[in-house]
PDB file of C-alpha atoms in Angstrom:
ATOM      1  CA  MET A   1     -14.110 -35.062   2.346  1.00 34.00           C
ATOM      2  CA  VAL A   2     -13.690 -31.851   4.370  1.00 35.00           C
ATOM      3  CA  GLU A   3     -14.427 -28.644   2.482  1.00 42.00           C
ATOM      4  CA  ASN A   4     -11.882 -25.879   3.002  1.00 44.00           C
ATOM      5  CA  HIS A   5     -14.205 -22.896   3.149  1.00 73.00           C
ATOM      6  CA  GLN A   6     -12.784 -19.467   3.904  1.00 87.00           C
ATOM      7  CA  PRO A   7     -15.039 -16.947   5.650  1.00 93.00           C
ATOM      8  CA  ASP A   8     -16.560 -14.061   3.729  1.00 97.00           C
ATOM      9  CA  PHE A   9     -14.964 -10.637   3.855  1.00 98.00           C
ATOM     10  CA  GLN A  10     -16.861  -7.835   5.529  1.00 98.00           C
ATOM     11  CA  PRO A  11     -17.670  -4.795   3.335  1.00 98.00           C
ATOM     12  CA  TYR A  12     -15.343  -1.954   4.313  1.00 98.00           C
ATOM     13  CA  PRO A  13     -17.430   1.066   5.458  1.00 96.00           C
ATOM     14  CA  GLU A  14     -15.296   3.726   3.643  1.00 94.00           C
ATOM     15  CA  GLY A  15     -16.248   6.642   5.880  1.00 93.00           C
ATOM     16  CA  PHE A  16     -13.041   8.631   5.411  1.00 97.00           C
ATOM     17  CA  ALA A  17     -12.096  11.779   3.522  1.00 98.00           C
ATOM     18  CA  ARG A  18      -8.268  11.565   3.436  1.00 98.00           C
ATOM     19  CA  ALA A  19      -5.860   8.633   3.287  1.00 98.00           C
ATOM     20  CA  LEU A  20      -2.083   8.257   3.173  1.00 99.00           C
ATOM     21  CA  ALA A  21      -0.554   5.164   1.555  1.00 98.00           C
ATOM     22  CA  VAL A  22       2.915   4.226   2.840  1.00 98.00           C
ATOM     23  CA  VAL A  23       4.831   1.459   1.068  1.00 98.00           C
ATOM     24  CA  ALA A  24       8.412   0.400   0.471  1.00 98.00           C
ATOM     25  CA  HIS A  25       8.811   0.486  -3.313  1.00 98.00           C
ATOM     26  CA  PRO A  26       7.332   1.774  -6.555  1.00 98.00           C
ATOM     27  CA  GLY A  27       4.848  -0.862  -7.687  1.00 97.00           C
ATOM     28  CA  ASP A  28       3.857  -2.100  -4.228  1.00 97.00           C
ATOM     29  CA  LEU A  29       0.486  -0.346  -4.299  1.00 98.00           C
ATOM     30  CA  GLU A  30      -0.220  -1.377  -7.867  1.00 97.00           C
ATOM     31  CA  TYR A  31      -0.147  -5.080  -7.052  1.00 95.00           C
ATOM     32  CA  GLY A  32      -3.670  -5.174  -5.658  1.00 87.00           C
ATOM     33  CA  GLY A  33      -4.275  -1.812  -4.041  1.00 96.00           C
ATOM     34  CA  ALA A  34      -4.522   0.595  -6.958  1.00 98.00           C
ATOM     35  CA  ALA A  35      -8.047  -0.396  -8.001  1.00 98.00           C
ATOM     36  CA  ALA A  36      -9.328   0.311  -4.493  1.00 98.00           C
ATOM     37  CA  ILE A  37      -7.558   3.664  -4.537  1.00 98.00           C
ATOM     38  CA  ALA A  38      -9.115   4.445  -7.933  1.00 98.00           C
ATOM     39  CA  ARG A  39     -12.525   3.662  -6.421  1.00 98.00           C
ATOM     40  CA  TRP A  40     -11.875   6.009  -3.517  1.00 98.00           C
ATOM     41  CA  THR A  41     -10.561   8.939  -5.547  1.00 98.00           C
ATOM     42  CA  ALA A  42     -13.564   8.593  -7.887  1.00 98.00           C
ATOM     43  CA  GLN A  43     -15.734   8.984  -4.796  1.00 98.00           C
ATOM     44  CA  GLY A  44     -13.991  12.271  -4.011  1.00 98.00           C
ATOM     45  CA  ARG A  45     -11.649  10.996  -1.311  1.00 98.00           C
ATOM     46  CA  GLU A  46      -8.073  12.330  -1.167  1.00 98.00           C
ATOM     47  CA  VAL A  47      -5.195   9.850  -1.255  1.00 98.00           C
ATOM     48  CA  ALA A  48      -1.474  10.655  -1.077  1.00 98.00           C
ATOM     49  CA  TYR A  49       1.448   8.266  -1.587  1.00 98.00           C
ATOM     50  CA  LEU A  50       4.648   7.988   0.454  1.00 98.00           C
ATOM     51  CA  LEU A  51       7.371   5.681  -0.904  1.00 98.00           C
ATOM     52  CA  VAL A  52      10.128   4.805   1.558  1.00 98.00           C
ATOM     53  CA  THR A  53      12.585   3.964  -1.254  1.00 98.00           C
ATOM     54  CA  SER A  54      12.878   4.782  -4.928  1.00 98.00           C
ATOM     55  CA  GLY A  55      13.166   1.110  -5.888  1.00 98.00           C
ATOM     56  CA  GLU A  56      16.658   1.750  -7.167  1.00 98.00           C
ATOM     57  CA  ALA A  57      17.820  -1.837  -6.611  1.00 98.00           C
ATOM     58  CA  GLY A  58      14.799  -3.377  -8.303  1.00 96.00           C
ATOM     59  CA  ILE A  59      16.015  -3.875 -11.896  1.00 97.00           C
ATOM     60  CA  ASP A  60      19.037  -6.121 -12.320  1.00 95.00           C
ATOM     61  CA  THR A  61      20.074  -4.614 -15.669  1.00 95.00           C
ATOM     62  CA  LEU A  62      20.037  -0.989 -14.492  1.00 97.00           C
ATOM     63  CA  PRO A  63      22.457   0.541 -11.983  1.00 98.00           C
ATOM     64  CA  PRO A  64      20.733   2.248  -9.041  1.00 98.00           C
ATOM     65  CA  ALA A  65      21.664   5.764 -10.162  1.00 98.00           C
ATOM     66  CA  GLU A  66      19.648   5.229 -13.362  1.00 97.00           C
ATOM     67  CA  CYS A  67      16.994   2.945 -11.961  1.00 98.00           C
ATOM     68  CA  GLY A  68      15.844   5.148  -9.076  1.00 98.00           C
ATOM     69  CA  PRO A  69      14.759   8.190 -11.129  1.00 98.00           C
ATOM     70  CA  LEU A  70      13.133   5.925 -13.731  1.00 98.00           C
ATOM     71  CA  ARG A  71      11.084   4.089 -11.136  1.00 98.00           C
ATOM     72  CA  GLU A  72      10.074   7.329  -9.450  1.00 98.00           C
ATOM     73  CA  ALA A  73       8.768   8.604 -12.785  1.00 98.00           C
ATOM     74  CA  GLU A  74       6.872   5.358 -13.374  1.00 98.00           C
ATOM     75  CA  GLN A  75       5.347   5.570  -9.900  1.00 98.00           C
ATOM     76  CA  ARG A  76       4.097   9.110 -10.523  1.00 98.00           C
ATOM     77  CA  ALA A  77       2.561   7.974 -13.810  1.00 98.00           C
ATOM     78  CA  ALA A  78       0.965   4.999 -12.058  1.00 98.00           C
ATOM     79  CA  ALA A  79      -0.494   7.237  -9.357  1.00 98.00           C
ATOM     80  CA  ALA A  80      -1.962   9.593 -11.953  1.00 98.00           C
ATOM     81  CA  GLU A  81      -3.874   6.677 -13.507  1.00 98.00           C
ATOM     82  CA  VAL A  82      -5.861   6.312 -10.261  1.00 98.00           C
ATOM     83  CA  GLY A  83      -6.353   9.981  -9.453  1.00 98.00           C
ATOM     84  CA  VAL A  84      -3.414  10.501  -7.072  1.00 98.00           C
ATOM     85  CA  SER A  85      -1.306  13.603  -7.618  1.00 98.00           C
ATOM     86  CA  THR A  86       0.765  13.686  -4.414  1.00 98.00           C
ATOM     87  CA  VAL A  87       3.654  11.208  -4.518  1.00 98.00           C
ATOM     88  CA  GLU A  88       6.568  11.625  -2.120  1.00 98.00           C
ATOM     89  CA  PHE A  89       9.786   9.637  -1.755  1.00 98.00           C
ATOM     90  CA  LEU A  90      12.030   9.174   1.250  1.00 98.00           C
ATOM     91  CA  ASP A  91      15.719   8.368   0.925  1.00 92.00           C
ATOM     92  CA  HIS A  92      15.956   4.959   2.570  1.00 98.00           C
ATOM     93  CA  PRO A  93      17.998   2.328   0.675  1.00 98.00           C
ATOM     94  CA  ASP A  94      16.057  -0.133  -1.464  1.00 98.00           C
ATOM     95  CA  GLY A  95      16.504  -3.686  -0.224  1.00 97.00           C
ATOM     96  CA  LEU A  96      18.188  -2.554   2.989  1.00 98.00           C
ATOM     97  CA  VAL A  97      15.436  -0.717   4.846  1.00 98.00           C
ATOM     98  CA  THR A  98      15.847  -1.239   8.574  1.00 98.00           C
ATOM     99  CA  TYR A  99      13.336  -0.803  11.356  1.00 98.00           C
ATOM    100  CA  SER A 100      14.579   2.284  13.157  1.00 98.00           C
ATOM    101  CA  VAL A 101      13.589   5.425  14.999  1.00 98.00           C
ATOM    102  CA  PRO A 102      14.533   7.568  11.951  1.00 98.00           C
ATOM    103  CA  LEU A 103      12.186   5.513   9.748  1.00 98.00           C
ATOM    104  CA  ARG A 104       9.349   5.902  12.253  1.00 98.00           C
ATOM    105  CA  ARG A 105      10.064   9.625  12.457  1.00 98.00           C
ATOM    106  CA  ASP A 106       9.964  10.035   8.670  1.00 98.00           C
ATOM    107  CA  ILE A 107       6.615   8.257   8.419  1.00 98.00           C
ATOM    108  CA  ALA A 108       5.185  10.080  11.445  1.00 98.00           C
ATOM    109  CA  ALA A 109       6.199  13.377   9.828  1.00 98.00           C
ATOM    110  CA  ALA A 110       4.233  12.467   6.694  1.00 98.00           C
ATOM    111  CA  ILE A 111       1.201  11.507   8.769  1.00 98.00           C
ATOM    112  CA  ARG A 112       1.324  14.861  10.560  1.00 98.00           C
ATOM    113  CA  ARG A 113       1.775  16.678   7.261  1.00 98.00           C
ATOM    114  CA  HIS A 114      -1.070  14.968   5.382  1.00 98.00           C
ATOM    115  CA  ARG A 115      -3.431  14.479   8.360  1.00 98.00           C
ATOM    116  CA  PRO A 116      -5.165  11.323   7.100  1.00 98.00           C
ATOM    117  CA  GLU A 117      -8.012   9.464   8.744  1.00 98.00           C
ATOM    118  CA  VAL A 118      -6.860   6.176   7.214  1.00 98.00           C
ATOM    119  CA  VAL A 119      -3.322   4.932   6.566  1.00 98.00           C
ATOM    120  CA  ILE A 120      -2.736   2.249   3.940  1.00 98.00           C
ATOM    121  CA  THR A 121       0.343   0.042   3.922  1.00 98.00           C
ATOM    122  CA  VAL A 122       1.690  -3.205   2.521  1.00 91.00           C
ATOM    123  CA  ASN A 123       1.695  -6.590   4.215  1.00 96.00           C
ATOM    124  CA  HIS A 124       4.013  -6.605   7.239  1.00 96.00           C
ATOM    125  CA  HIS A 125       3.567 -10.287   8.078  1.00 96.00           C
ATOM    126  CA  ASP A 126       6.134 -13.003   7.366  1.00 95.00           C
ATOM    127  CA  THR A 127       4.126 -14.464   4.486  1.00 95.00           C
ATOM    128  CA  PHE A 128       1.666 -13.484   1.785  1.00 92.00           C
ATOM    129  CA  PRO A 129      -1.650 -15.270   1.303  1.00 89.00           C
ATOM    130  CA  GLY A 130      -0.788 -18.735   0.029  1.00 86.00           C
ATOM    131  CA  GLY A 131       2.318 -18.986   2.194  1.00 90.00           C
ATOM    132  CA  TYR A 132       4.856 -17.184  -0.024  1.00 89.00           C
ATOM    133  CA  TYR A 133       7.584 -15.569   2.067  1.00 95.00           C
ATOM    134  CA  ASN A 134       7.431 -11.805   2.312  1.00 96.00           C
ATOM    135  CA  MET A 135      10.486  -9.632   1.679  1.00 95.00           C
ATOM    136  CA  ALA A 136      12.308  -7.679   4.361  1.00 97.00           C
ATOM    137  CA  ASP A 137      11.488  -4.164   3.113  1.00 98.00           C
ATOM    138  CA  HIS A 138       7.754  -4.903   3.124  1.00 98.00           C
ATOM    139  CA  ARG A 139       7.829  -6.340   6.632  1.00 98.00           C
ATOM    140  CA  VAL A 140       9.875  -3.466   8.016  1.00 98.00           C
ATOM    141  CA  VAL A 141       7.939  -0.653   6.349  1.00 98.00           C
ATOM    142  CA  GLY A 142       4.562  -2.128   7.240  1.00 98.00           C
ATOM    143  CA  GLN A 143       5.491  -2.534  10.907  1.00 98.00           C
ATOM    144  CA  ALA A 144       7.090   0.910  11.091  1.00 98.00           C
ATOM    145  CA  THR A 145       3.981   2.438   9.533  1.00 98.00           C
ATOM    146  CA  VAL A 146       1.687   0.852  12.111  1.00 98.00           C
ATOM    147  CA  ASP A 147       3.946   2.149  14.873  1.00 98.00           C
ATOM    148  CA  ALA A 148       4.344   5.604  13.300  1.00 98.00           C
ATOM    149  CA  VAL A 149       0.582   6.130  13.467  1.00 98.00           C
ATOM    150  CA  ARG A 150       0.857   6.057  17.245  1.00 98.00           C
ATOM    151  CA  ASP A 151       4.077   8.096  17.160  1.00 98.00           C
ATOM    152  CA  ALA A 152       2.366  10.819  15.131  1.00 98.00           C
ATOM    153  CA  ALA A 153      -0.334  11.146  17.794  1.00 98.00           C
ATOM    154  CA  ASN A 154       2.126  11.624  20.673  1.00 98.00           C
ATOM    155  CA  ARG A 155       3.083  15.274  21.078  1.00 98.00           C
ATOM    156  CA  TRP A 156       6.211  14.355  23.045  1.00 98.00           C
ATOM    157  CA  LEU A 157       7.657  12.288  20.204  1.00 98.00           C
ATOM    158  CA  PHE A 158       9.377  14.001  17.259  1.00 98.00           C
ATOM    159  CA  PRO A 159       8.147  17.540  18.061  1.00 98.00           C
ATOM    160  CA  GLU A 160      10.497  18.811  15.356  1.00 97.00           C
ATOM    161  CA  VAL A 161       8.354  17.299  12.577  1.00 98.00           C
ATOM    162  CA  GLY A 162       5.039  19.027  13.222  1.00 97.00           C
ATOM    163  CA  GLU A 163       1.991  19.147  15.414  1.00 98.00           C
ATOM    164  CA  PRO A 164       0.590  15.816  16.607  1.00 98.00           C
ATOM    165  CA  TRP A 165      -2.121  14.118  14.592  1.00 98.00           C
ATOM    166  CA  SER A 166      -4.319  11.631  16.432  1.00 98.00           C
ATOM    167  CA  ALA A 167      -7.234  11.232  14.004  1.00 98.00           C
ATOM    168  CA  VAL A 168      -5.969   8.137  12.147  1.00 98.00           C
ATOM    169  CA  ARG A 169      -8.701   5.644  12.969  1.00 97.00           C
ATOM    170  CA  GLU A 170      -7.265   2.538  11.309  1.00 98.00           C
ATOM    171  CA  VAL A 171      -4.513   1.078   9.162  1.00 98.00           C
ATOM    172  CA  LEU A 172      -5.459  -0.906   6.057  1.00 98.00           C
ATOM    173  CA  VAL A 173      -2.923  -3.634   5.224  1.00 98.00           C
ATOM    174  CA  LEU A 174      -2.868  -4.752   1.586  1.00 96.00           C
ATOM    175  CA  ALA A 175      -2.015  -8.317   0.528  1.00 94.00           C
ATOM    176  CA  SER A 176      -2.308  -9.518   4.116  1.00 97.00           C
ATOM    177  CA  PRO A 177      -2.841 -13.184   5.004  1.00 96.00           C
ATOM    178  CA  GLN A 178      -5.128 -11.865   7.747  1.00 96.00           C
ATOM    179  CA  SER A 179      -7.477  -9.845   5.514  1.00 97.00           C
ATOM    180  CA  THR A 180     -10.955  -9.355   6.942  1.00 97.00           C
ATOM    181  CA  HIS A 181     -12.561  -6.623   4.795  1.00 98.00           C
ATOM    182  CA  ALA A 182     -12.861  -5.808   1.107  1.00 98.00           C
ATOM    183  CA  VAL A 183     -14.307  -3.333  -1.376  1.00 98.00           C
ATOM    184  CA  ASP A 184     -15.893  -3.979  -4.767  1.00 98.00           C
ATOM    185  CA  VAL A 185     -13.469  -2.788  -7.462  1.00 98.00           C
ATOM    186  CA  GLU A 186     -15.236  -3.959 -10.616  1.00 98.00           C
ATOM    187  CA  GLU A 187     -15.834  -0.429 -11.922  1.00 98.00           C
ATOM    188  CA  ALA A 188     -12.303   0.661 -11.001  1.00 98.00           C
ATOM    189  CA  PHE A 189     -10.482  -2.494 -12.067  1.00 98.00           C
ATOM    190  CA  ASP A 190      -9.304  -1.243 -15.471  1.00 98.00           C
ATOM    191  CA  ARG A 191      -7.760   1.834 -13.865  1.00 98.00           C
ATOM    192  CA  GLY A 192      -5.924  -0.426 -11.442  1.00 98.00           C
ATOM    193  CA  VAL A 193      -4.550  -2.429 -14.373  1.00 98.00           C
ATOM    194  CA  ALA A 194      -3.488   0.773 -16.147  1.00 98.00           C
ATOM    195  CA  SER A 195      -1.724   1.877 -12.975  1.00 98.00           C
ATOM    196  CA  LEU A 196       0.381  -1.288 -12.856  1.00 98.00           C
ATOM    197  CA  ARG A 197       1.070  -1.062 -16.604  1.00 97.00           C
ATOM    198  CA  ALA A 198       2.642   2.347 -16.025  1.00 98.00           C
ATOM    199  CA  HIS A 199       5.613   0.513 -14.473  1.00 98.00           C
ATOM    200  CA  ARG A 200       6.778  -0.389 -17.961  1.00 96.00           C
ATOM    201  CA  ALA A 201      10.510  -0.775 -17.426  1.00 96.00           C
ATOM    202  CA  TYR A 202      10.022  -2.703 -14.207  1.00 96.00           C
ATOM    203  CA  LEU A 203       7.512  -5.123 -15.736  1.00 96.00           C
ATOM    204  CA  GLU A 204       9.710  -5.698 -18.779  1.00 94.00           C
ATOM    205  CA  ALA A 205      12.632  -6.621 -16.552  1.00 94.00           C
ATOM    206  CA  LEU A 206      10.485  -8.670 -14.163  1.00 92.00           C
ATOM    207  CA  GLY A 207       9.010 -11.184 -16.576  1.00 87.00           C
ATOM    208  CA  GLY A 208       6.842 -14.126 -15.506  1.00 89.00           C
ATOM    209  CA  PRO A 209       3.197 -14.095 -14.370  1.00 87.00           C
ATOM    210  CA  MET A 210       3.542 -10.903 -12.325  1.00 89.00           C
ATOM    211  CA  ALA A 211       4.555  -9.014 -15.478  1.00 90.00           C
ATOM    212  CA  ASP A 212       1.076  -9.490 -16.994  1.00 95.00           C
ATOM    213  CA  PRO A 213      -1.029  -6.855 -15.202  1.00 96.00           C
ATOM    214  CA  GLU A 214      -4.437  -7.899 -16.535  1.00 96.00           C
ATOM    215  CA  GLN A 215      -4.070 -11.595 -15.830  1.00 96.00           C
ATOM    216  CA  PHE A 216      -2.319 -11.288 -12.470  1.00 95.00           C
ATOM    217  CA  LEU A 217      -4.626  -8.631 -11.032  1.00 97.00           C
ATOM    218  CA  ARG A 218      -7.794 -10.242 -12.356  1.00 97.00           C
ATOM    219  CA  GLY A 219      -6.974 -13.568 -10.755  1.00 96.00           C
ATOM    220  CA  ASN A 220      -6.447 -11.942  -7.369  1.00 95.00           C
ATOM    221  CA  ALA A 221      -9.493  -9.692  -7.700  1.00 98.00           C
ATOM    222  CA  GLU A 222     -11.703 -12.636  -8.633  1.00 98.00           C
ATOM    223  CA  ALA A 223     -10.458 -14.616  -5.637  1.00 96.00           C
ATOM    224  CA  ASP A 224     -11.215 -11.696  -3.324  1.00 97.00           C
ATOM    225  CA  GLY A 225     -14.544 -11.076  -5.050  1.00 98.00           C
ATOM    226  CA  ALA A 226     -15.598 -14.659  -4.374  1.00 97.00           C
ATOM    227  CA  ARG A 227     -15.402 -13.856  -0.659  1.00 97.00           C
ATOM    228  CA  LEU A 228     -17.227 -10.503  -0.760  1.00 98.00           C
ATOM    229  CA  PRO A 229     -20.978 -11.097  -1.082  1.00 97.00           C
ATOM    230  CA  GLY A 230     -22.388  -9.455  -4.210  1.00 97.00           C
ATOM    231  CA  ALA A 231     -19.014  -8.702  -5.800  1.00 98.00           C
ATOM    232  CA  ARG A 232     -17.224 -10.169  -8.814  1.00 98.00           C
ATOM    233  CA  LEU A 233     -13.920  -8.291  -8.409  1.00 98.00           C
ATOM    234  CA  ALA A 234     -12.714  -7.045  -5.038  1.00 98.00           C
ATOM    235  CA  ALA A 235      -9.673  -5.787  -3.152  1.00 98.00           C
ATOM    236  CA  ALA A 236      -9.179  -7.207   0.329  1.00 98.00           C
ATOM    237  CA  PHE A 237      -7.184  -5.945   3.294  1.00 97.00           C
ATOM    238  CA  GLU A 238      -6.624  -6.356   6.984  1.00 98.00           C
ATOM    239  CA  VAL A 239      -8.053  -3.582   9.146  1.00 98.00           C
ATOM    240  CA  ILE A 240      -6.023  -2.621  12.233  1.00 98.00           C
ATOM    241  CA  PRO A 241      -7.933  -0.197  14.485  1.00 97.00           C
ATOM    242  CA  THR A 242      -5.771   2.435  16.117  1.00 93.00           C
TER     243      THR A 242
END
């Protein structure tokens, strides 16, 4: 019998002072990334959030005009649970985000404005770990974010949105099937759970296993922790050097 052994994750060195997290929807960061962010803010690192949409098409029983403001409010509450006070929203349409020059420009503008050393985004690959198919908004926003890091560093691109910023050293991709690094989140885990619980209306409408923050997040954190030597609960991500 052949044992299917996955390689250990490398400990992420965490030598940054400022990070910008760019994702498609409210709730994206909370499904696995919030505990890591809670760890980093507790260490004194600054993290800001940029949401490409307001998640207005994410609750079947609520029309977008009502859903968008509700989900924005839940995202701000979720961010506060992990020590993040800066939460910005773009005006791209939920479910219909397209890879485009305007999207890259909007993200590059945020990078120039916040001047991070690390950019965090959601999985841009076709599948999640385990083979589940990824959704279009995640793939588009993740890829545009990786590209916008380079755009933000080029002074000849988008000069109308600020001075170039070339000090982003890497992009961290959450929920990636190509994760290589992880951080221990045992001490921050409860704050990560509280952050996901702040999406009350969304979770109530969602139902199923993903609507149970404690159980869902613990299972993933334990699986990641099993691959990070010395850890019980961990958050893993792919590291893309820039």
